[in-house]
Coordinates of C-alpha atoms and ligand atoms in Angstrom, one line a residue:
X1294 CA 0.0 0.0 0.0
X1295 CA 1.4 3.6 -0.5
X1296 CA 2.4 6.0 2.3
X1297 CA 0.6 9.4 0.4
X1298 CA -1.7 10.4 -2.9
X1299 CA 0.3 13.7 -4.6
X1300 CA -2.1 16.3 -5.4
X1301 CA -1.1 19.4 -7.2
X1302 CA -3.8 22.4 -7.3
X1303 CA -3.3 25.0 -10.6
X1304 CA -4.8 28.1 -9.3
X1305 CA -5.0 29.9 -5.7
X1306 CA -7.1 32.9 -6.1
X1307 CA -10.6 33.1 -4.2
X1308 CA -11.6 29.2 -3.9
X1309 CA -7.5 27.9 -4.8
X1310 CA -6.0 29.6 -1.6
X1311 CA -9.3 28.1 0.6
X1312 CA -8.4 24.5 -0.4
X1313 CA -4.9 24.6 -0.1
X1314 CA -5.8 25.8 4.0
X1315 CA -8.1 23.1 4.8
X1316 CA -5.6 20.9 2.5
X1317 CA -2.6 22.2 5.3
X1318 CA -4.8 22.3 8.1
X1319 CA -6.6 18.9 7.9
X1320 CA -4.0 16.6 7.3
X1321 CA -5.2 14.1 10.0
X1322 CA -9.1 14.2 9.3
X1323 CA -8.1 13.3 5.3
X1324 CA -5.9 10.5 6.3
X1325 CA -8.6 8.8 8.3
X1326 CA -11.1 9.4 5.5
X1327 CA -8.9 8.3 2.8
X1328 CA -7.1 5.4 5.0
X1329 CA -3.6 7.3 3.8
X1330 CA -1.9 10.5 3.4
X1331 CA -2.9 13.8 0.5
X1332 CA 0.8 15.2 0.2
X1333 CA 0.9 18.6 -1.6
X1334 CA 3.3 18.9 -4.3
X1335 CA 2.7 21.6 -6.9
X1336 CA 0.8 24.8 -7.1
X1337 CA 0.2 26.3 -10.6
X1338 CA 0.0 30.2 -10.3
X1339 CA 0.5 33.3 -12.6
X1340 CA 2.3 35.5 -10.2
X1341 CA 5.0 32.8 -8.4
X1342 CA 6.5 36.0 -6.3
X1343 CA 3.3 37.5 -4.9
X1344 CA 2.2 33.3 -3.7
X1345 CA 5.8 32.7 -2.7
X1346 CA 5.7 36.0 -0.2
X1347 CA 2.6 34.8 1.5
X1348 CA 3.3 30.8 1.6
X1349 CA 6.9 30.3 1.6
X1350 CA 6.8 26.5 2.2
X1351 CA 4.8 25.7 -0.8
X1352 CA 6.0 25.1 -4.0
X1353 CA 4.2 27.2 -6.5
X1354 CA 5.1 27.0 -10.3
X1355 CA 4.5 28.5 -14.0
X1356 CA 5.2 25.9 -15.6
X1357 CA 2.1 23.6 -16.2
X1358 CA 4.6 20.7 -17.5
X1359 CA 5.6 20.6 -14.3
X1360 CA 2.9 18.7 -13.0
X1361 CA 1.6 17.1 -16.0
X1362 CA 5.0 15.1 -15.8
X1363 CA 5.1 14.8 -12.5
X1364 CA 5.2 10.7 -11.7
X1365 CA 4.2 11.9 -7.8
X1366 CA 1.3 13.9 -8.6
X1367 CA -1.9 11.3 -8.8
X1368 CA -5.0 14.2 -8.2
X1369 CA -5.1 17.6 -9.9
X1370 CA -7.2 20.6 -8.8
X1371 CA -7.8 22.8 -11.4
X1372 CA -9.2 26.4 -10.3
X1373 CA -7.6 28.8 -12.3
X1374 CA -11.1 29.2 -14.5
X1375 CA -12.1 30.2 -18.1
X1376 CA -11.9 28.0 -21.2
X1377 CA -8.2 28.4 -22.3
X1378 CA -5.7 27.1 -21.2
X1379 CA -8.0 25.5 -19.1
X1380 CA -9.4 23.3 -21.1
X1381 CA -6.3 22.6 -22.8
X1382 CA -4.5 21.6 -19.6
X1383 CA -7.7 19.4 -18.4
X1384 CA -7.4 17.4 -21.5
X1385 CA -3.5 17.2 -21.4
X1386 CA -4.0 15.7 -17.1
X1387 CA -6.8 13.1 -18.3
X1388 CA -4.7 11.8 -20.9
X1389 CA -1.3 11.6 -19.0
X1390 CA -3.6 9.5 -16.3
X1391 CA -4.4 11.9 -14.1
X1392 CA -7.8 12.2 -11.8
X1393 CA -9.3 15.7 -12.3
X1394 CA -11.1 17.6 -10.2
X1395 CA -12.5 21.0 -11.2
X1396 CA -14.9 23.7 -10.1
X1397 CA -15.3 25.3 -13.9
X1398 CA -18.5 25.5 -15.6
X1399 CA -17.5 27.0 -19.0
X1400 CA -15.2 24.1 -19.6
X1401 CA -17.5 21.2 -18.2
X1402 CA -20.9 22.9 -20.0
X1403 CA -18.9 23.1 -23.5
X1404 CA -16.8 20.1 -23.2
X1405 CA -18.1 17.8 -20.6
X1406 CA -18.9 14.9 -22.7
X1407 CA -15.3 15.0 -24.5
X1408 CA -13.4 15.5 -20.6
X1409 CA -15.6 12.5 -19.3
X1410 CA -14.7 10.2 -22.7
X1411 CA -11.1 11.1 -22.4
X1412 CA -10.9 10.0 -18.4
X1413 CA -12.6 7.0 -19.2
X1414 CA -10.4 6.1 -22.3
X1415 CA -7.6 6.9 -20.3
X1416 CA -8.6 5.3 -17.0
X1417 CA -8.3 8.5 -15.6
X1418 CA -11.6 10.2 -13.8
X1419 CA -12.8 13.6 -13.4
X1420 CA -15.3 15.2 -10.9
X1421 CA -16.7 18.7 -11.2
X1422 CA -19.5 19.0 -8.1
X1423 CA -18.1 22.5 -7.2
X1424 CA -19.1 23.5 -10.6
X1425 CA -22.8 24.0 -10.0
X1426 CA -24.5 25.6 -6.8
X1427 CA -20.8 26.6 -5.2
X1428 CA -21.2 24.1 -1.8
X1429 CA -24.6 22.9 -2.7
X1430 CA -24.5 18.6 -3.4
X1431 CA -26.2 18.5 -6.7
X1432 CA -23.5 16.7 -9.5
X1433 CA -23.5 13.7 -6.7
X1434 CA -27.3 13.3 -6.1
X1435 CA -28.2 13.8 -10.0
X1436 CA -24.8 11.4 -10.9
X1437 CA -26.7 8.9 -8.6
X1438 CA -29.2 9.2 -5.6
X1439 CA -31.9 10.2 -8.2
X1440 CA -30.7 8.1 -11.2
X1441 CA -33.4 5.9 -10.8
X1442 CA -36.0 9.1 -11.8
X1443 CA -37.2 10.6 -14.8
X1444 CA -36.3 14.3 -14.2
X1445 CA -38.8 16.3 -16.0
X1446 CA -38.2 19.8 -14.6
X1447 CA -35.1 22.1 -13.7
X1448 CA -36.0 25.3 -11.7
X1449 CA -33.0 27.1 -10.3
X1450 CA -30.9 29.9 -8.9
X1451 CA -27.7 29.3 -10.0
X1452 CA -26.0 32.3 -9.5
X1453 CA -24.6 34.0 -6.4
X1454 CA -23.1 36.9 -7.3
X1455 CA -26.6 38.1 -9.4
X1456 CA -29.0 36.8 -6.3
X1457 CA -26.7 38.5 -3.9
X1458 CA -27.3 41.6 -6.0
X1459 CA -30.7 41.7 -6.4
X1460 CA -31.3 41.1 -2.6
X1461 CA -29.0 43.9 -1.7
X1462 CA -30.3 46.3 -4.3
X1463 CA -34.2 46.3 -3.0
X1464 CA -33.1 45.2 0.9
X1465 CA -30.3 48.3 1.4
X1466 CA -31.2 50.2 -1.8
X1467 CA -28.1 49.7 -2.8
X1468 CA -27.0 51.1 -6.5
X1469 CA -26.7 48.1 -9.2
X1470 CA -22.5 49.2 -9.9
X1471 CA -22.4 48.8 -5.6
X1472 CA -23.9 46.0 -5.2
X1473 CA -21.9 44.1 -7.9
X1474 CA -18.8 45.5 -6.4
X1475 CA -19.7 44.1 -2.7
X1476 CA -20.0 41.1 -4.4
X1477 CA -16.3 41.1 -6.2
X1478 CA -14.9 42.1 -2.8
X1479 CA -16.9 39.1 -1.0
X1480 CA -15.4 36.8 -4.2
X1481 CA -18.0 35.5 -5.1
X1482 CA -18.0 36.6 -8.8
X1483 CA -16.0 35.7 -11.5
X1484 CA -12.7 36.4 -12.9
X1485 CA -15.1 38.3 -15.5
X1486 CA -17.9 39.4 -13.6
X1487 CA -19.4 40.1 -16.9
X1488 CA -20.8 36.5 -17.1
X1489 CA -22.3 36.4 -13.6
X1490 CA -24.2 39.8 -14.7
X1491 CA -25.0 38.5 -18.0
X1492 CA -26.5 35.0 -17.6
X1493 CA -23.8 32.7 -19.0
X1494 CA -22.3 31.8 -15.9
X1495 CA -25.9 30.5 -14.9
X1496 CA -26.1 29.4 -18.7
X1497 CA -23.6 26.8 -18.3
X1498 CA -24.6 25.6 -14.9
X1499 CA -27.9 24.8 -16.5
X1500 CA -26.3 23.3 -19.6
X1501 CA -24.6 20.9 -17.0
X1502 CA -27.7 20.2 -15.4
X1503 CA -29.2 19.5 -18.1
X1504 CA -26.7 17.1 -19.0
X1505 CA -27.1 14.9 -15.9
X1506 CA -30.6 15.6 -15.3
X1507 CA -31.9 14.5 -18.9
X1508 CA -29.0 12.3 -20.3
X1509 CA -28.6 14.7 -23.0
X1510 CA -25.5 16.8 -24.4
X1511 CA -27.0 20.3 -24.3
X1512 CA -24.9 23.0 -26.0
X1513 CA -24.8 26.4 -23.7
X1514 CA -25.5 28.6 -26.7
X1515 CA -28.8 27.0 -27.6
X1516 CA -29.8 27.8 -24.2
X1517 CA -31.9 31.3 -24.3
X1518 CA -30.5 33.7 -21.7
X1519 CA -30.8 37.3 -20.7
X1520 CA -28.7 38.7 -17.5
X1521 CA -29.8 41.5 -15.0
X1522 CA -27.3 44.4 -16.3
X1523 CA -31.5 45.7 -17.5
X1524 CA -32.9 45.1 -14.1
X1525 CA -33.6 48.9 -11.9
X1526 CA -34.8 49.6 -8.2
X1527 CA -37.6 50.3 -9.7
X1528 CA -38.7 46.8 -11.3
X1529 CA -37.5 45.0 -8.1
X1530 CA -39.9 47.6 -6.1
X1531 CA -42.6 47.3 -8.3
X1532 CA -42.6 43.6 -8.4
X1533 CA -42.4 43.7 -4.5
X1534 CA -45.6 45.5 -4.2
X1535 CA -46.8 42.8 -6.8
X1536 CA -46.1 40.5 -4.8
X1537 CA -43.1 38.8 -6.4
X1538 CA -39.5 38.5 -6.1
X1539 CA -36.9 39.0 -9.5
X1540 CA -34.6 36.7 -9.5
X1541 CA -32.4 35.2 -12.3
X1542 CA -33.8 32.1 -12.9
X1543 CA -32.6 29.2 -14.5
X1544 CA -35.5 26.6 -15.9
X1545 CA -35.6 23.8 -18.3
X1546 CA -38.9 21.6 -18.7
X1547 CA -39.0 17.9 -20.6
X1548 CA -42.0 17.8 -22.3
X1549 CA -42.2 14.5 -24.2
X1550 CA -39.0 14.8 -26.0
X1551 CA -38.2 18.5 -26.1
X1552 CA -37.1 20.7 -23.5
X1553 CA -37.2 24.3 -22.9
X1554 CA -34.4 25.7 -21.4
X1555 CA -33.9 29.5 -20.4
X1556 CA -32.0 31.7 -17.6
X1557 CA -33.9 34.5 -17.6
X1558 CA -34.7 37.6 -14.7
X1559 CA -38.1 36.3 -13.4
X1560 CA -41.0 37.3 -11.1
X1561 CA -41.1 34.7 -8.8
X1562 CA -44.7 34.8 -6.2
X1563 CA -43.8 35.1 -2.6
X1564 CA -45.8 32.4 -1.8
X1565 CA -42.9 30.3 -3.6
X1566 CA -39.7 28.8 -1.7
X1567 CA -37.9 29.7 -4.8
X1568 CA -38.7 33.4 -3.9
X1569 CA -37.3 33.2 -0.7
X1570 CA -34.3 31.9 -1.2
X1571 CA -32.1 35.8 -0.8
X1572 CA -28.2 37.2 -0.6
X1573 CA -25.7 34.1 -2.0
X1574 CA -27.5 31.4 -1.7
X1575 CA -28.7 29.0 -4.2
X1576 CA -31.3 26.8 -4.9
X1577 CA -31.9 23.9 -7.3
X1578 CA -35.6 22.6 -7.4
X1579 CA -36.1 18.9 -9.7
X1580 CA -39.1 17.5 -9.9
X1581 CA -38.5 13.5 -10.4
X1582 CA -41.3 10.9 -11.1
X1583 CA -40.4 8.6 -8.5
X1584 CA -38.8 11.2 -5.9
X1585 CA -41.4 14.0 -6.5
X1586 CA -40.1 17.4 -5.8
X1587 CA -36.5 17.7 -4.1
X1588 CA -35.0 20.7 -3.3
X1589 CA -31.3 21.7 -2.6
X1590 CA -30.5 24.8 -0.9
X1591 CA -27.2 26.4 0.5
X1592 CA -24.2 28.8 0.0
X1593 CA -24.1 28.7 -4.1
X1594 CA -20.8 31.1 -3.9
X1595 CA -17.6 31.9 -1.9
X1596 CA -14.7 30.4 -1.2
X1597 CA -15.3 28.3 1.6
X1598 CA -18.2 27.2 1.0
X1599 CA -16.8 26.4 -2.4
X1600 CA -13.6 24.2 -0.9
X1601 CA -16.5 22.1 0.6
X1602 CA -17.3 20.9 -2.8
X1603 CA -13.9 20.9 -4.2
X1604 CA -12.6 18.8 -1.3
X1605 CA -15.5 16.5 -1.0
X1606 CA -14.5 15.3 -4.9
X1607 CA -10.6 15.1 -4.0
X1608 CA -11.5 12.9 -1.1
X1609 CA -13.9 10.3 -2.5
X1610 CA -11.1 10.2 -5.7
X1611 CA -8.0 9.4 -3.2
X1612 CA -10.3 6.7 -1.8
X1613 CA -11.1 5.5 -4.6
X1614 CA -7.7 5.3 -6.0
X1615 CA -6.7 4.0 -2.8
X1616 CA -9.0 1.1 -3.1
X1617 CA -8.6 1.4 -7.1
X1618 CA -12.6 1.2 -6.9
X1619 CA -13.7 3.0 -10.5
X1620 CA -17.1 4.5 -11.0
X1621 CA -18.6 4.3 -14.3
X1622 CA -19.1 7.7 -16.1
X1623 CA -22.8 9.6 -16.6
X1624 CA -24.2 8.2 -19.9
X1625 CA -25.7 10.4 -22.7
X1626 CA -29.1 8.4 -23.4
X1627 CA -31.5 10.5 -24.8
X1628 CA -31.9 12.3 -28.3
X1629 CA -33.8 15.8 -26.9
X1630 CA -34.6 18.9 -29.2
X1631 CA -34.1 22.0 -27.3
X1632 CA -37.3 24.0 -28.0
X1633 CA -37.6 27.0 -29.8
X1634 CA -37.8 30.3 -27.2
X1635 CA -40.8 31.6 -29.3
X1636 CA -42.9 28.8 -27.8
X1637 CA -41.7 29.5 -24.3
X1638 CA -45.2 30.2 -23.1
X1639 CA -45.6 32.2 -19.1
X1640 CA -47.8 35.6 -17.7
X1641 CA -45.4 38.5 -18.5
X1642 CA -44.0 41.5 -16.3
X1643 CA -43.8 44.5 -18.7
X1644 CA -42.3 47.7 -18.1
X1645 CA -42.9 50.7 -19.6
X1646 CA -42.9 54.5 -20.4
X1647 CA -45.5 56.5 -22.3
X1648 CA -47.0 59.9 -23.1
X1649 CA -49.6 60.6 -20.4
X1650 CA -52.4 61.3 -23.3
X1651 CA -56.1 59.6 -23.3
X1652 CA -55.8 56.5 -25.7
X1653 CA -52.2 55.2 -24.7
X1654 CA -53.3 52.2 -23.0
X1655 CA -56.3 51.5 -25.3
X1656 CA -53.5 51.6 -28.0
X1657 CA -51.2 49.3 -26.7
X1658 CA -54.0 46.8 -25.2
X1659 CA -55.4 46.8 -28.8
X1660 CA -52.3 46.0 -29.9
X1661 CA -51.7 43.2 -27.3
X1662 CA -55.5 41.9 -28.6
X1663 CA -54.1 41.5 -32.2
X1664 CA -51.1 39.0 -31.0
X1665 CA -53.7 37.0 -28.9
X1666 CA -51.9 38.4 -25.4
X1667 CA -54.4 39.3 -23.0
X1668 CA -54.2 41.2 -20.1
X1669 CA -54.5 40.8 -16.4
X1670 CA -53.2 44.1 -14.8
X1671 CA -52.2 47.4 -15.2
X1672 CA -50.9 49.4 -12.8
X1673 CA -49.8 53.0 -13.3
X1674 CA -46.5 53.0 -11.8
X1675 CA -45.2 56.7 -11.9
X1676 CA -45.6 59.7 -13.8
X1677 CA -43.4 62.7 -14.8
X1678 CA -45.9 66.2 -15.0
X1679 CA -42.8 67.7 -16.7
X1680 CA -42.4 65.3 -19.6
X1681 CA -45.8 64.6 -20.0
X1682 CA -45.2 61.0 -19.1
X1683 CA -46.3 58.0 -17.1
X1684 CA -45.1 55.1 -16.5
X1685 CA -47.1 51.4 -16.4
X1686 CA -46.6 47.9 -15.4
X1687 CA -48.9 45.6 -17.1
X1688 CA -49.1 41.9 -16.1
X1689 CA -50.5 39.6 -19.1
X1690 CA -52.3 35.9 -19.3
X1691 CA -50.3 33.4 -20.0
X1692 CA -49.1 34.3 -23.7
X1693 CA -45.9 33.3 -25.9
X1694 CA -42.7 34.9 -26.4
X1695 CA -42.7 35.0 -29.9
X1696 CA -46.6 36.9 -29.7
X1697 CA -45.4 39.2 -26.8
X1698 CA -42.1 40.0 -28.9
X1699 CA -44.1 40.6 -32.0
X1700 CA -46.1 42.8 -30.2
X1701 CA -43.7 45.0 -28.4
X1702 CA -41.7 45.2 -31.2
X1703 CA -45.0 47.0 -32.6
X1704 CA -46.0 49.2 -29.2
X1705 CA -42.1 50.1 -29.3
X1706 CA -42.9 51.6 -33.1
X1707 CA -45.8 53.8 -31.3
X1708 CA -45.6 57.3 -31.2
X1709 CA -47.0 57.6 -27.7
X1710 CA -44.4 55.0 -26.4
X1711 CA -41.5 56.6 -24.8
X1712 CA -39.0 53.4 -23.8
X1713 CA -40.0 49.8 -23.1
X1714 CA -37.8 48.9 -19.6
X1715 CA -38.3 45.6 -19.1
X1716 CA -40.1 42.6 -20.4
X1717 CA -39.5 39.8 -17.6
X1718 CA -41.6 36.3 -17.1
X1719 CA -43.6 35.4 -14.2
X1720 CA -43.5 31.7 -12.8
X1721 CA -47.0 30.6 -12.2
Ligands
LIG2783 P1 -9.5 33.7 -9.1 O1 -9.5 34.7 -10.3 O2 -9.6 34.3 -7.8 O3 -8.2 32.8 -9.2 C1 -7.6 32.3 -10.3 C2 -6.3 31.7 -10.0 O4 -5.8 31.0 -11.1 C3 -5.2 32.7 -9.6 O5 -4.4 32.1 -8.5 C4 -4.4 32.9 -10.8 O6 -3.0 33.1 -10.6 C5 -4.5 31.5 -11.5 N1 -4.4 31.6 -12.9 C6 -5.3 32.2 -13.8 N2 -4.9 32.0 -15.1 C7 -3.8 31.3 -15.0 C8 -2.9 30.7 -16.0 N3 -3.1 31.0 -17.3 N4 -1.8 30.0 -15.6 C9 -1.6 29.8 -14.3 N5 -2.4 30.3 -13.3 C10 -3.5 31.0 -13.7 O7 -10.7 32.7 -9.4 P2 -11.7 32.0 -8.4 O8 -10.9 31.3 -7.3 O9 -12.8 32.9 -7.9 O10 -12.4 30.9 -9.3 C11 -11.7 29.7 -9.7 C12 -12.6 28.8 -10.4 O11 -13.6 28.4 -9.4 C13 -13.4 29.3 -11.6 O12 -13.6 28.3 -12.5 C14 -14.7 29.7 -11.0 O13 -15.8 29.7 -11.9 C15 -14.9 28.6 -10.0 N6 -15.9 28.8 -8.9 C16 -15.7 30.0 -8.2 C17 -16.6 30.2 -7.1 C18 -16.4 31.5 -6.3 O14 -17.3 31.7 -5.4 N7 -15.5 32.3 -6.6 C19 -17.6 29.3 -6.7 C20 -17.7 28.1 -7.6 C21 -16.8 27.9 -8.6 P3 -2.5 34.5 -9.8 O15 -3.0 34.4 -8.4 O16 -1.0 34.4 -9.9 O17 -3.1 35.6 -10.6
LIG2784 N1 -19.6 33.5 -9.9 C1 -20.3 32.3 -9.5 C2 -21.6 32.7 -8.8 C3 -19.5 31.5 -8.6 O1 -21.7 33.9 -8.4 O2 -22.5 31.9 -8.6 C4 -20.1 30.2 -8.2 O3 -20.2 29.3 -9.3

């Protein structure tokens, strides 16, 4: 039997320097889980100085070679994020025989199927449950406690940094630019905060869920998504006083053998746990024919919470090498059409400004009545004396995007229509 497992970690930002703590600090817990010893050999960084002043005892490195050829190192951690030279490195560790473990979603939504392949033609293995939900178990329980379901819906807040926003913007009326900056300083965004703002870090998390929850290889740029940059006090106040919450959500529904997928800001009714769930956390609600509905909740961001994940992966992997027990890999059984957005079919949230003349809303309802949308509200938000303007929200039936895009696209023509804000769907 051997005396140690090497692990080498590229990366040591935010989540990197949180797991090479607990990876120095509990060395005795890890031995008794594993039944022998994690020994710390390399640490692949950018800036070997700046590491080196702060942690003089371990050995950090530029050169990636390094520990691709290192005969020692047996587990790699790799949290340096992005697609390149992530991916490139990932692929290069798998096929040199390495055991992977990785918290990045761009590289696991766009190449998952390929990384998984390669470990298994390489006997190699690779585990990514930090990926989605931050510290939240959701690879493991979809990989296996609910195998034995037919998932058939997705419902999720899968992004930290955007719910922390949101709940800081309409609990501390907190400006959009400092509430995203709180959120940089509390690292819980990423290297480029524009994909946390923007949907596509949520995008990919769903693309991955997607994957294990269906059996399907979904590509994250079929996925319809639209981020929060759009979002103002003002929408997150008004839909308070509706009686919602906005929060990015990400949804995908099987319905026979399409799905529709979307990440989308969305009115969520407080009556829902969904619209409840506030600050960092996350949430993932499945609904499974044999479980029901299961829902995981917890920390979705951060860097501790984050190492929880990380290190729950390297552990089972050193056991596994340590017993040389090998799991079999998810399997891609389904041939599912992603559904066209158009048909996406929900009540609507609209936003808008018009002239403050007799006719506006008779105008823009007729022009609703012509696209078959029909509406359930209308509340006159504001109004401006000075520019002769008002504002309304207007809440609609359920009606389809393609009928409530072909008919804003016509109010937005209008003469009496100042600026359309926001066009966001409401979960029923
Ligand atoms: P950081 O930007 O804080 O850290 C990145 C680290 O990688 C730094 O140590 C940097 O080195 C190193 N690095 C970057 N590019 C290279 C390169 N080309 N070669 C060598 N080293 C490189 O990122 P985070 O720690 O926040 O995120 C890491 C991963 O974890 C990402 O995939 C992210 O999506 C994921 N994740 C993050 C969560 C969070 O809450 N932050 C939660 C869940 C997942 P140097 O320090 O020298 O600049
Ligand atoms: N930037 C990501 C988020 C980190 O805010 O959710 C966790 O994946």
């Amino acid at each position: 039997m051997s005396d140690s497992i090497g692990i080498s970690l590229l990366g040591a930002g935010n989540v990197g320097s949180a797991v090479l703590d607990t990876l120095l600090a509990d060395v005795e817990r890890h031995n008794n889980l594993i039944g022998t010893k994690l020994k710390l050999n390399y640490v692949l960084v950018q800036d070997v100085d700046k590491h080196k002043k702060k942690s003089p005892n371990i050995h950090f490195t530029k050169d990636f070679e390094q520990i691709v050829n290192d005969p020692d190192t047996s587990i790699v951690v790799e949290l340096i994020g992005g697609e390149s030279p992530a991916k490139d490195y990932l692929s290069k560790l798998l096929k040199s025989g390495k055991h992977v473990v990785t918290a990045n979603k761009d590289v696991m939504a766009k190449y998952g199927s390929e990384l998984n392949d390669l470990a298994i033609q390489n006997n190699s293995s690779i585990k990514y449950e930090a990926s989605v939900g931050g510290g939240i178990p959701i690879i493991g329980p979809l990989s296996r406690d609910l195998l034995a379901n037919e998932i058939s819906s997705i419902s999720a807040i899968i992004n930290g940094t955007t719910n922390y926003m949101l709940s800081l913007m309409l609990s501390e009326d907190v400006s959009y630019e400092d509430a995203l900056e709180q959120a940089q300083k509390l690292g819980y965004a990423e290297p480029n905060p524009v994909n946390d703002v923007e949907g596509i870090d949520a995008t990919y998390k769903l693309a991955i869920l997607c994957g294990l929850a269906f059996h399907v290889d979904v590509d994250p740029s079929e996925i319809y998504s639209k981020g929060i940059s759009n979002i103002e006090l003002q929408d997150l106040k008004y839909a308070d006083e509706l009686g919602y919450s906005i929060k990015l959500l990400a949804k995908a529904d099987l319905i026979g053998n399409r799905i529709t997928c979307l990440v989308c800001p969305t009115l969520i009714p407080k009556s829902e746990p969904l619209s409840k769930v506030d600050g960092v956390l996350n949430a993932i609600q499945l609904k499974g024919n044999l479980v029901g509905q299961v829902v995981f909740e917890g920390p979705g961001a951060g860097a501790s919470a984050t190492s929880s994940a990380i290190l729950g992966d390297v552990i089972d992997t050193a056991k596994n090498i340590h017993s040389s027990w090998k799991e079999s890999s998810n399997s891609i059984l389904n041939k599912i059409q992603i559904n066209d957005i158009g048909d996406f079919q929900s009540r609507f949230y609209i936003r808008v400004n018009v002239i403050d003349e007799p006719g506006v809303l008779a105008t823009i309802a007729g022009i609703m009545s012509e696209h078959s949308i029909s509406i359930a509200s209308v509340i006159q938000a504001a109004s401006d004396p000075e520019k002769n303007t008002a504002q309304i929200v207007l809440i609609t039936h359920d009606a389809s995007q393609k009928n409530i895009d072909l008919a804003l696209n016509t109010i937005s023509k209008e003469k009496k229509v100042d600026k359309i804000f926001n066009l966001l769907p409401i979960v029923n």
